[in-house]
CSV table of C-alpha atoms and ligand atoms in Angstrom, one decimal:
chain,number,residue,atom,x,y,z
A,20,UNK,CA,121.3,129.1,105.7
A,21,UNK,CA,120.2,126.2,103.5
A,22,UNK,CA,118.7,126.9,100.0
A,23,UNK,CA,114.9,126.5,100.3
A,24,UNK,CA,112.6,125.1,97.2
A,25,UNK,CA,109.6,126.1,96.5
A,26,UNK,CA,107.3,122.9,95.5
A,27,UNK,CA,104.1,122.0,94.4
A,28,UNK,CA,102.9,118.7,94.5
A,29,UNK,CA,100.1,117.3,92.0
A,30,UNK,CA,97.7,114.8,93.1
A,31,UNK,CA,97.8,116.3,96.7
A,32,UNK,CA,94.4,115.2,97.8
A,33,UNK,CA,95.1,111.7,96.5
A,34,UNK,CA,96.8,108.5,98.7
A,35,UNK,CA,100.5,108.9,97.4
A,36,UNK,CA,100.1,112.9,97.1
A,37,UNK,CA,98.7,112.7,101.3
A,38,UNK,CA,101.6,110.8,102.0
A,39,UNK,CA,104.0,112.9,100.0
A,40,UNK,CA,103.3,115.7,102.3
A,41,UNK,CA,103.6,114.0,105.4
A,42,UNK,CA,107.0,112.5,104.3
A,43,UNK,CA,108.6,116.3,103.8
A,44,UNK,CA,107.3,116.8,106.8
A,45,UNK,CA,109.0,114.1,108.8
A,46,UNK,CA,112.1,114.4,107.1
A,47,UNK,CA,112.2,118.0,107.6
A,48,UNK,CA,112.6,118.4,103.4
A,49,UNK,CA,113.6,122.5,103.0
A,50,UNK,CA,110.2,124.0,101.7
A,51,UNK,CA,110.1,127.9,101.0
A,52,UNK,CA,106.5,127.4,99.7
A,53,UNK,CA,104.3,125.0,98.7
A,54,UNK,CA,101.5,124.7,96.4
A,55,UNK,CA,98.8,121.5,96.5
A,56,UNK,CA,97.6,121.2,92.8
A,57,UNK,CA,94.6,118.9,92.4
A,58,UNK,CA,91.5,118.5,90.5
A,59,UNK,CA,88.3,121.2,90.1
A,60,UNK,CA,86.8,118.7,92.3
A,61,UNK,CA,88.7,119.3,94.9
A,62,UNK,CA,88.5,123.7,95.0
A,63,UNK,CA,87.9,124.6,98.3
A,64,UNK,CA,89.6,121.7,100.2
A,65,UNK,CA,92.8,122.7,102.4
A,66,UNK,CA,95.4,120.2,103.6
A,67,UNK,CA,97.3,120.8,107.0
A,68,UNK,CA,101.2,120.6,106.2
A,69,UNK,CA,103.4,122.1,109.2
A,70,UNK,CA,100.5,123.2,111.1
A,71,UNK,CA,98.9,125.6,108.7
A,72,UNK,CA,95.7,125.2,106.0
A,73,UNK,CA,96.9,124.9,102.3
A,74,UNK,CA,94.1,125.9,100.1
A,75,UNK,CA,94.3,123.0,97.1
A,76,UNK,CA,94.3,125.2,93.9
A,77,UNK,CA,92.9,123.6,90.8
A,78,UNK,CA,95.7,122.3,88.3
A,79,UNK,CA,96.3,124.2,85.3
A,80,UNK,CA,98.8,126.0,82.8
A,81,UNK,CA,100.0,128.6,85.0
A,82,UNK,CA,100.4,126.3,88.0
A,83,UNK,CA,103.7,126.1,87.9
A,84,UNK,CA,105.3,129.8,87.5
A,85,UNK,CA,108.1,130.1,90.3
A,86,UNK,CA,108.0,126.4,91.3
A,87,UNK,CA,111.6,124.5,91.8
A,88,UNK,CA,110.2,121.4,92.2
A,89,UNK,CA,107.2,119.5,91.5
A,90,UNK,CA,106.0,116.1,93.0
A,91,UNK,CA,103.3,114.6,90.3
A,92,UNK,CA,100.8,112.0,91.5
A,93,UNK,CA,97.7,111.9,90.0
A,94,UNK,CA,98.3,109.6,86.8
A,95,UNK,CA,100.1,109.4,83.5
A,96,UNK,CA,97.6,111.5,82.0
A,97,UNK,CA,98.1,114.4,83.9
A,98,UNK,CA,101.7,113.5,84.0
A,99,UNK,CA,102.1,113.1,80.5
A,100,UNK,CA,99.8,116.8,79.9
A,101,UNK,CA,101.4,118.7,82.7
A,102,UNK,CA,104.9,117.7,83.5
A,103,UNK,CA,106.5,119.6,80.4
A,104,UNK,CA,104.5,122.4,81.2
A,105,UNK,CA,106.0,122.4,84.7
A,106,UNK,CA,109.7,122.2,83.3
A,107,UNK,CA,109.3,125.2,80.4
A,108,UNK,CA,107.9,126.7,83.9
A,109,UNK,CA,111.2,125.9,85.4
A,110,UNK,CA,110.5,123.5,87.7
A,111,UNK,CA,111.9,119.9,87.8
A,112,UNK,CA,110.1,117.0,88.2
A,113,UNK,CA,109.7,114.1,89.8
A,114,UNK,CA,106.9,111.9,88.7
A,115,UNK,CA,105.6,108.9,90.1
A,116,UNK,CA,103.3,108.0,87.0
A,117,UNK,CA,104.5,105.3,84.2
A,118,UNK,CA,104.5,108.0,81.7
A,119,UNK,CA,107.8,109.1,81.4
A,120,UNK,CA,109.4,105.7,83.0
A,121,UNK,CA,110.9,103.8,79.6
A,122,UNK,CA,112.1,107.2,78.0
A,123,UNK,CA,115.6,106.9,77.7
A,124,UNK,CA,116.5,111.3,78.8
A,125,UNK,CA,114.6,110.1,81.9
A,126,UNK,CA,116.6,108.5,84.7
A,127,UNK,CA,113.9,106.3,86.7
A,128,UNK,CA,115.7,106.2,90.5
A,129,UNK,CA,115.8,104.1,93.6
A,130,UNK,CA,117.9,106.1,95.5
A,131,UNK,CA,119.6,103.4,97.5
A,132,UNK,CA,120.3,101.5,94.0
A,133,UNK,CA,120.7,104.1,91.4
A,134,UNK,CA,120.7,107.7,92.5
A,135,UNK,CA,124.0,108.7,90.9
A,136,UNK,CA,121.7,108.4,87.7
A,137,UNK,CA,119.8,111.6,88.9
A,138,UNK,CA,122.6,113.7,87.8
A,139,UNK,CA,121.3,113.0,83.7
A,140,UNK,CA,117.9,113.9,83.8
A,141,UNK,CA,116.3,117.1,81.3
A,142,UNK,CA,113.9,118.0,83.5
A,143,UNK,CA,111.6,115.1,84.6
A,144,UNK,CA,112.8,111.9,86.8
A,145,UNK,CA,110.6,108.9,87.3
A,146,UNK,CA,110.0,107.2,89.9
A,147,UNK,CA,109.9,103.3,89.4
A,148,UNK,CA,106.6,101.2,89.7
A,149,UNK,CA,105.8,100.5,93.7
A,150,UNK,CA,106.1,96.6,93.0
A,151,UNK,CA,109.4,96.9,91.6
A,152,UNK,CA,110.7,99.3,93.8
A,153,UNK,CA,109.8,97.0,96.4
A,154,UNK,CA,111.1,94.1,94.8
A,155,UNK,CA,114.2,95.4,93.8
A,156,UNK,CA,115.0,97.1,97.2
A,157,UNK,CA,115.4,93.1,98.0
A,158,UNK,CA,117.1,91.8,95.1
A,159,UNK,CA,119.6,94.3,94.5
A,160,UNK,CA,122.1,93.7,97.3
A,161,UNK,CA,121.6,90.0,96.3
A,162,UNK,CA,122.6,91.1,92.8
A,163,UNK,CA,125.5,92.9,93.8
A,164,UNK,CA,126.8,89.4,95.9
A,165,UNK,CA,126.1,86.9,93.3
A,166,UNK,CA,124.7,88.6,89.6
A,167,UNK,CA,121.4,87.6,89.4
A,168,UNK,CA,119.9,86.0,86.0
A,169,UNK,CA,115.9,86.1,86.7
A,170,UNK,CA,113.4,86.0,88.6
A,171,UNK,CA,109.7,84.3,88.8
A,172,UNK,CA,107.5,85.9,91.6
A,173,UNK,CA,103.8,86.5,93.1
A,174,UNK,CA,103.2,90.4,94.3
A,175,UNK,CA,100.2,90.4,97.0
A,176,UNK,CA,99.7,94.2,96.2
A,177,UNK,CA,97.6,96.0,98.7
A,178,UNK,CA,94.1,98.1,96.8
A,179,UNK,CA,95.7,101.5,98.4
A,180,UNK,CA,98.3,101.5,95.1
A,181,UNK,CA,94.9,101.8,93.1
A,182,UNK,CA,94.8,105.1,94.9
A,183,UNK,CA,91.9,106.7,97.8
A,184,UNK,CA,89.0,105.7,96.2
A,185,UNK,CA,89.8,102.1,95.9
A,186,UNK,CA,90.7,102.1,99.7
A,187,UNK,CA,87.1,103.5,100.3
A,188,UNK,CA,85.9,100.4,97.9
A,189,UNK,CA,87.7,98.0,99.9
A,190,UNK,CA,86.1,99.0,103.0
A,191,UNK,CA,82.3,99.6,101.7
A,192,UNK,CA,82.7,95.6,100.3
A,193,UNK,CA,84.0,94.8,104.0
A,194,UNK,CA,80.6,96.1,105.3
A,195,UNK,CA,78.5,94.7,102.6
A,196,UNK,CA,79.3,91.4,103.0
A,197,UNK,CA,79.4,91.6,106.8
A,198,UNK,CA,75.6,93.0,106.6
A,199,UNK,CA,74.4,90.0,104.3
A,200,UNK,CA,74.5,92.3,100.9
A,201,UNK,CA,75.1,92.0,97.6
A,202,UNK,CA,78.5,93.5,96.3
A,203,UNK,CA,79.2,95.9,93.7
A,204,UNK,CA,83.2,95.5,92.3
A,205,UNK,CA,83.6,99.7,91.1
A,206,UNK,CA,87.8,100.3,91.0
A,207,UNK,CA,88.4,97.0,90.5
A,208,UNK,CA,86.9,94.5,88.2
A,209,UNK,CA,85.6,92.2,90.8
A,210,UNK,CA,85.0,91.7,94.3
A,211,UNK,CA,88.1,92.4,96.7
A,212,UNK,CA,86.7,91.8,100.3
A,213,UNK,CA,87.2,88.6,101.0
A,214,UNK,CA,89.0,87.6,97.5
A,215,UNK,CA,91.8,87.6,95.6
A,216,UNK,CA,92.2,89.4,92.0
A,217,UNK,CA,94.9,88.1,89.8
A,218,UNK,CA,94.7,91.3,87.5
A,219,UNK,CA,96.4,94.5,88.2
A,220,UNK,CA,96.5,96.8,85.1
A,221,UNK,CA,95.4,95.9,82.0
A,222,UNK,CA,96.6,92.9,79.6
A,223,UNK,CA,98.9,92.7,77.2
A,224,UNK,CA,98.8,90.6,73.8
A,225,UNK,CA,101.1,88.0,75.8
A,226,UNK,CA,99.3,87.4,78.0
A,227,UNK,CA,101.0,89.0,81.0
A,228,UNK,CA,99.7,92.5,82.1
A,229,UNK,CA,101.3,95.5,81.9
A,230,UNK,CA,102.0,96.1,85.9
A,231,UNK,CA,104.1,92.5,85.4
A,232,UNK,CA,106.3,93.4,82.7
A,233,UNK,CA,107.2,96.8,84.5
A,234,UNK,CA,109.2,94.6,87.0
A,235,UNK,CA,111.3,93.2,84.1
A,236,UNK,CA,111.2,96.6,82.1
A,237,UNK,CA,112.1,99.1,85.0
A,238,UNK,CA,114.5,96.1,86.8
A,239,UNK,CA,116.5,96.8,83.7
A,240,UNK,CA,116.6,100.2,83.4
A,241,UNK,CA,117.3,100.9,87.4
A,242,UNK,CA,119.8,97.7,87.9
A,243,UNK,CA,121.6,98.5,84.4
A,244,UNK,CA,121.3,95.0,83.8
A,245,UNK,CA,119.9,94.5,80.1
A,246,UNK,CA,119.8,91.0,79.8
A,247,UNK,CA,117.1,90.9,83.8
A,248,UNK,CA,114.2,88.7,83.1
A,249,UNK,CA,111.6,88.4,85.0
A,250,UNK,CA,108.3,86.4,85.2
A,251,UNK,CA,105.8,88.2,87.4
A,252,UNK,CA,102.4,87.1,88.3
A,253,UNK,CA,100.4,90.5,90.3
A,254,UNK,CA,97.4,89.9,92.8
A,255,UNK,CA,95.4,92.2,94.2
A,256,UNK,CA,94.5,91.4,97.8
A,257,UNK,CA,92.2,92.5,100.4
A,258,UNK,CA,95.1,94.3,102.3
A,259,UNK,CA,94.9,98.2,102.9
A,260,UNK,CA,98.7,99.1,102.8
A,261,UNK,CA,101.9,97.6,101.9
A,262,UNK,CA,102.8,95.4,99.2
A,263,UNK,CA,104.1,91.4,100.0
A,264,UNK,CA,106.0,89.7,96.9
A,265,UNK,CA,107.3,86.2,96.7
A,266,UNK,CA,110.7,85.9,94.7
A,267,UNK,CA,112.6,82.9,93.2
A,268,UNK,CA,116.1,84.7,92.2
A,269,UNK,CA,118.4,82.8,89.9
A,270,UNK,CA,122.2,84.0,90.1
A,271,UNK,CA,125.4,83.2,88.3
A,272,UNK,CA,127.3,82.6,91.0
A,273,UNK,CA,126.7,80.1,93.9
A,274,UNK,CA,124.9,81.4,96.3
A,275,UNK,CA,124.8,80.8,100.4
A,276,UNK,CA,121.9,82.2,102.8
A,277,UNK,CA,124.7,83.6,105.4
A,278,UNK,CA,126.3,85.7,102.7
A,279,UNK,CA,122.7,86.7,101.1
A,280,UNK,CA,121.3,87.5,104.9
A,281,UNK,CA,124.8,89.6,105.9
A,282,UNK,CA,124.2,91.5,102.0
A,283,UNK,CA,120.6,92.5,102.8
A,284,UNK,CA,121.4,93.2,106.1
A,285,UNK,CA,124.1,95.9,105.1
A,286,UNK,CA,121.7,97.9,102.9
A,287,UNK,CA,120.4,101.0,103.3
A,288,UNK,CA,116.3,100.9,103.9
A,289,UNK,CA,116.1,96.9,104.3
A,290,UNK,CA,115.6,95.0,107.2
A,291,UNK,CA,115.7,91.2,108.2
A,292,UNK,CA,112.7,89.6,109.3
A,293,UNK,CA,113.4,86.0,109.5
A,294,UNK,CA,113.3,83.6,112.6
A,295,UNK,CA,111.4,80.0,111.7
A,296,UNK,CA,111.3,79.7,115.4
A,297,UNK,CA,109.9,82.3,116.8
A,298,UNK,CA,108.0,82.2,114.0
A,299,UNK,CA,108.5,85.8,112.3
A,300,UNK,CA,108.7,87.1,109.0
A,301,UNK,CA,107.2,90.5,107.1
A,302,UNK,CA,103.4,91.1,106.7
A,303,UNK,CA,101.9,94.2,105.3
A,304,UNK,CA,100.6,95.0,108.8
A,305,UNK,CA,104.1,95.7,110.1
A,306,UNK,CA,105.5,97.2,106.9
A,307,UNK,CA,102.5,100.0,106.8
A,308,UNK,CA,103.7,102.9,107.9
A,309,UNK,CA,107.3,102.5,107.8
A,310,UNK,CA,110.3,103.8,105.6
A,311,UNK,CA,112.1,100.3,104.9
A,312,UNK,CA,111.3,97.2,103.5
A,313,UNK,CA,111.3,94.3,104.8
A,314,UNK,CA,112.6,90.8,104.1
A,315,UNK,CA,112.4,87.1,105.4
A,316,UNK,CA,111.8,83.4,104.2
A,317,UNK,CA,114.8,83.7,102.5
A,318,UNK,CA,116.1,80.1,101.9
A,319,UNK,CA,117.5,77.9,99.0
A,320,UNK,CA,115.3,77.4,96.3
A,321,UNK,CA,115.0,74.0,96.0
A,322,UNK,CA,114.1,74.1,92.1
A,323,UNK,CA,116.4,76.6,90.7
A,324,UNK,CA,120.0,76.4,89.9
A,325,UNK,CA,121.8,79.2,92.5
A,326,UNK,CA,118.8,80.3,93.3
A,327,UNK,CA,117.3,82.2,96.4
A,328,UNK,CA,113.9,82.1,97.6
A,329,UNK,CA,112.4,85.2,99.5
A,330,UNK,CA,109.2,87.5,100.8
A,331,UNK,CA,109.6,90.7,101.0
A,332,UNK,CA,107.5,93.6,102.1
A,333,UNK,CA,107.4,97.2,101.9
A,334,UNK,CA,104.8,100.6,102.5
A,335,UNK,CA,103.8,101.1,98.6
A,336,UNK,CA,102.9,104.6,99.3
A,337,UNK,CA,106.3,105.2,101.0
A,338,UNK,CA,109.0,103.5,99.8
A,339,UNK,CA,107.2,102.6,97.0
A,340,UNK,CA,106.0,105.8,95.6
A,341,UNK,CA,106.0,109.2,97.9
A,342,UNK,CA,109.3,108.4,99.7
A,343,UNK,CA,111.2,107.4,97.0
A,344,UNK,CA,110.2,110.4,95.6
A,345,UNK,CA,111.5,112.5,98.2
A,346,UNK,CA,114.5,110.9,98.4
A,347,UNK,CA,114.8,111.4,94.4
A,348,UNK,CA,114.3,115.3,95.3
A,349,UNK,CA,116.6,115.5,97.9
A,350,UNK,CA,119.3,114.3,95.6
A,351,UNK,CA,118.7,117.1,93.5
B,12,LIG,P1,91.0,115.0,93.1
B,12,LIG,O1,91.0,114.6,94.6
B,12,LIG,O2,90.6,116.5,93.0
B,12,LIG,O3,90.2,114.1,92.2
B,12,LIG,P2,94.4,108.7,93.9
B,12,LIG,O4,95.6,108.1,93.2
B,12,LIG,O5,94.5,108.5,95.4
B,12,LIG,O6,93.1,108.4,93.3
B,12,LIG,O7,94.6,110.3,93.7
B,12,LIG,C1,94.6,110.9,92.4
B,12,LIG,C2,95.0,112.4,92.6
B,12,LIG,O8,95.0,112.9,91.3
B,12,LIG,C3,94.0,113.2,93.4
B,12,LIG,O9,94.7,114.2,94.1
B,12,LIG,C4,93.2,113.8,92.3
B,12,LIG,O10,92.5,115.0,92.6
B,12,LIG,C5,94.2,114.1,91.2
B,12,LIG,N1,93.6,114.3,89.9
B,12,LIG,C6,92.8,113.4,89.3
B,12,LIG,N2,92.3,113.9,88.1
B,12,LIG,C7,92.9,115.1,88.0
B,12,LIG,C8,92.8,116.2,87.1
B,12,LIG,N3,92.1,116.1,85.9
B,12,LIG,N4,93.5,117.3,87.3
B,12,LIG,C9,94.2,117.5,88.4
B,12,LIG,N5,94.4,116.5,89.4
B,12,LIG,C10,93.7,115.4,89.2
């Protein structure tokens, strides 16, 4: 028989820790036990995994004692408190908070791209910012045909990355507006329903925030490509799931759509989307809910030199956060 692991995922109640579950579920991940670690908050809630109630047991030192792996969502804080506690416990981890994302002992993994780098970590592996992941899912097999330089790009990020409560937010401003009343922004720092935010994250001296520099920071790291640039601008948008970005990729070599469409087409976890006819591309509506990402609008860009133009889509709470953590455990 198979070796079983016995896991405990932190964050459990929230939107990536939900999804985490359902995603061993579906893929049939070998549990031996599992153990849903959230906040005081949340003592006395269970959550249904394979049929039976799992109490969710407050988070603390002791959490971890027998645990083989452990799935953190729930922030950088908790990530950056917890997750060492969890490996002197033992346990390895995979974390889908920024915290541990730039150290240089911790691989940060896309699977499809990178997941030979698993094999280096001391204990904790990160998983890349959902953006990114998204992004790169895209740009990678492009990379790989023609060596890309930079990239400039728009993300259309949808509020369920700013986690369960921002989701709820979305939905109550939906209502409000709807009825005639006045709005009150709470996650996010203005409006959403019915508006864009060009803000995700805080900002940085530079300008830029910090969600838009992880593209270029994390690209690097997850690409092995020092010398990736990228220009980012991140919006938030009245969208409930999936993430949309717009990308203008420069290359080194000369690029052609055939070869770039047959490239994307060949990878693992992508799918083409692109008929100007018909007329079909991605929208977050038919990337919520699934495993791949999706791409389409891919053209020449008319203002760079080998350059690509594209949209791409993909689930932020699957591919870009509780799947590709997953996947990063069932490397391991
Ligand atoms: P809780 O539901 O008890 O607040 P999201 O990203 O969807 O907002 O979810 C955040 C997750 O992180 C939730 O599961 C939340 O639990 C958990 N969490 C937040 N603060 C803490 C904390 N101090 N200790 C443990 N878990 C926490």
């Amino acid at each position: 028989m198979s070796k079983k692991y016995r896991v405990a995922v932190v964050g459990a109640t929230g939107a990536v820790g939900g999804e985490m579950l359902r995603v061993m579920e579906r893929r049939n991940f070998p549990v031996a036990s599992l153990r849903l670690l959230a906040s005081a908050r949340s003592a006395g809630t269970t959550l249904k995994f394979q049929g039976q109630d799992i109490a969710v047991e407050p988070l603390g030192v002791n959490s971890f004692e027998g645990i083989d792996v452990a799935l953190f969502s729930a922030g950088g804080g908790i990530s950056r408190e917890y997750a060492p506690v969890a490996v002197k416990s033992g346990a390895i981890v995979v974390d889908n908070s920024s915290a541990f994302r730039m150290q240089e002992n911790v691989p940060l993994v896309v699977p499809e791209i990178n997941g030979g780098d698993v094999a280096q970590h001391k204990g904790i592996i990160a998983n890349p910012n959902c953006t990114t992941v998204v992004t790169l899912m895209a740009l990678y097999p492009l990379h790989q045909k023609f060596r890309v330089k930079r990239i400039f790009a728009s993300s259309y990020q949808a509020v369920s990355g700013a986690g369960a409560r921002a989701i709820e937010e979305l939905k109550e401003q939906v209502k409000a507006v709807a009825a005639g009343h006045a709005v009150q922004p709470g996650i996010f720092p203005h409006q959403i329903a019915f508006n864009v935010i060009p803000q995700v994250d805080s900002f940085l001296e530079t300008g830029y925030t910090k969600e838009e520099m992880k593209m270029q920071n994390e690209g690097r790291r997850i690409m092995h490509l020092p010398t990736f640039k990228a220009s980012i601008t991140c919006v938030r948008v009245p969208v409930y799931r999936a993430h949309s970005v717009a990308v203008s990729a420069e290359f080194e070599k000369p690029v052609n759509v055939s070869e770039a469409r047959a490239a994307i087409a060949a990878f693992p976890g992508l799918q083409i989307q692109d008929d100007t006819v018909a007329p079909s591309y991605p929208m977050p509506l038919g990337a919520a809910g699934q495993d791949d990402c999706f791409v389409g609008r891919l053209r020449l860009d008319c203002a760079l030199e080998n350059g690509l133009a594209f949209w791409v889509c993909g689930d932020q709470l699957l591919k870009g956060a509780a799947l590709n953590a997953v996947q990063i455990a069932e490397l391991l």
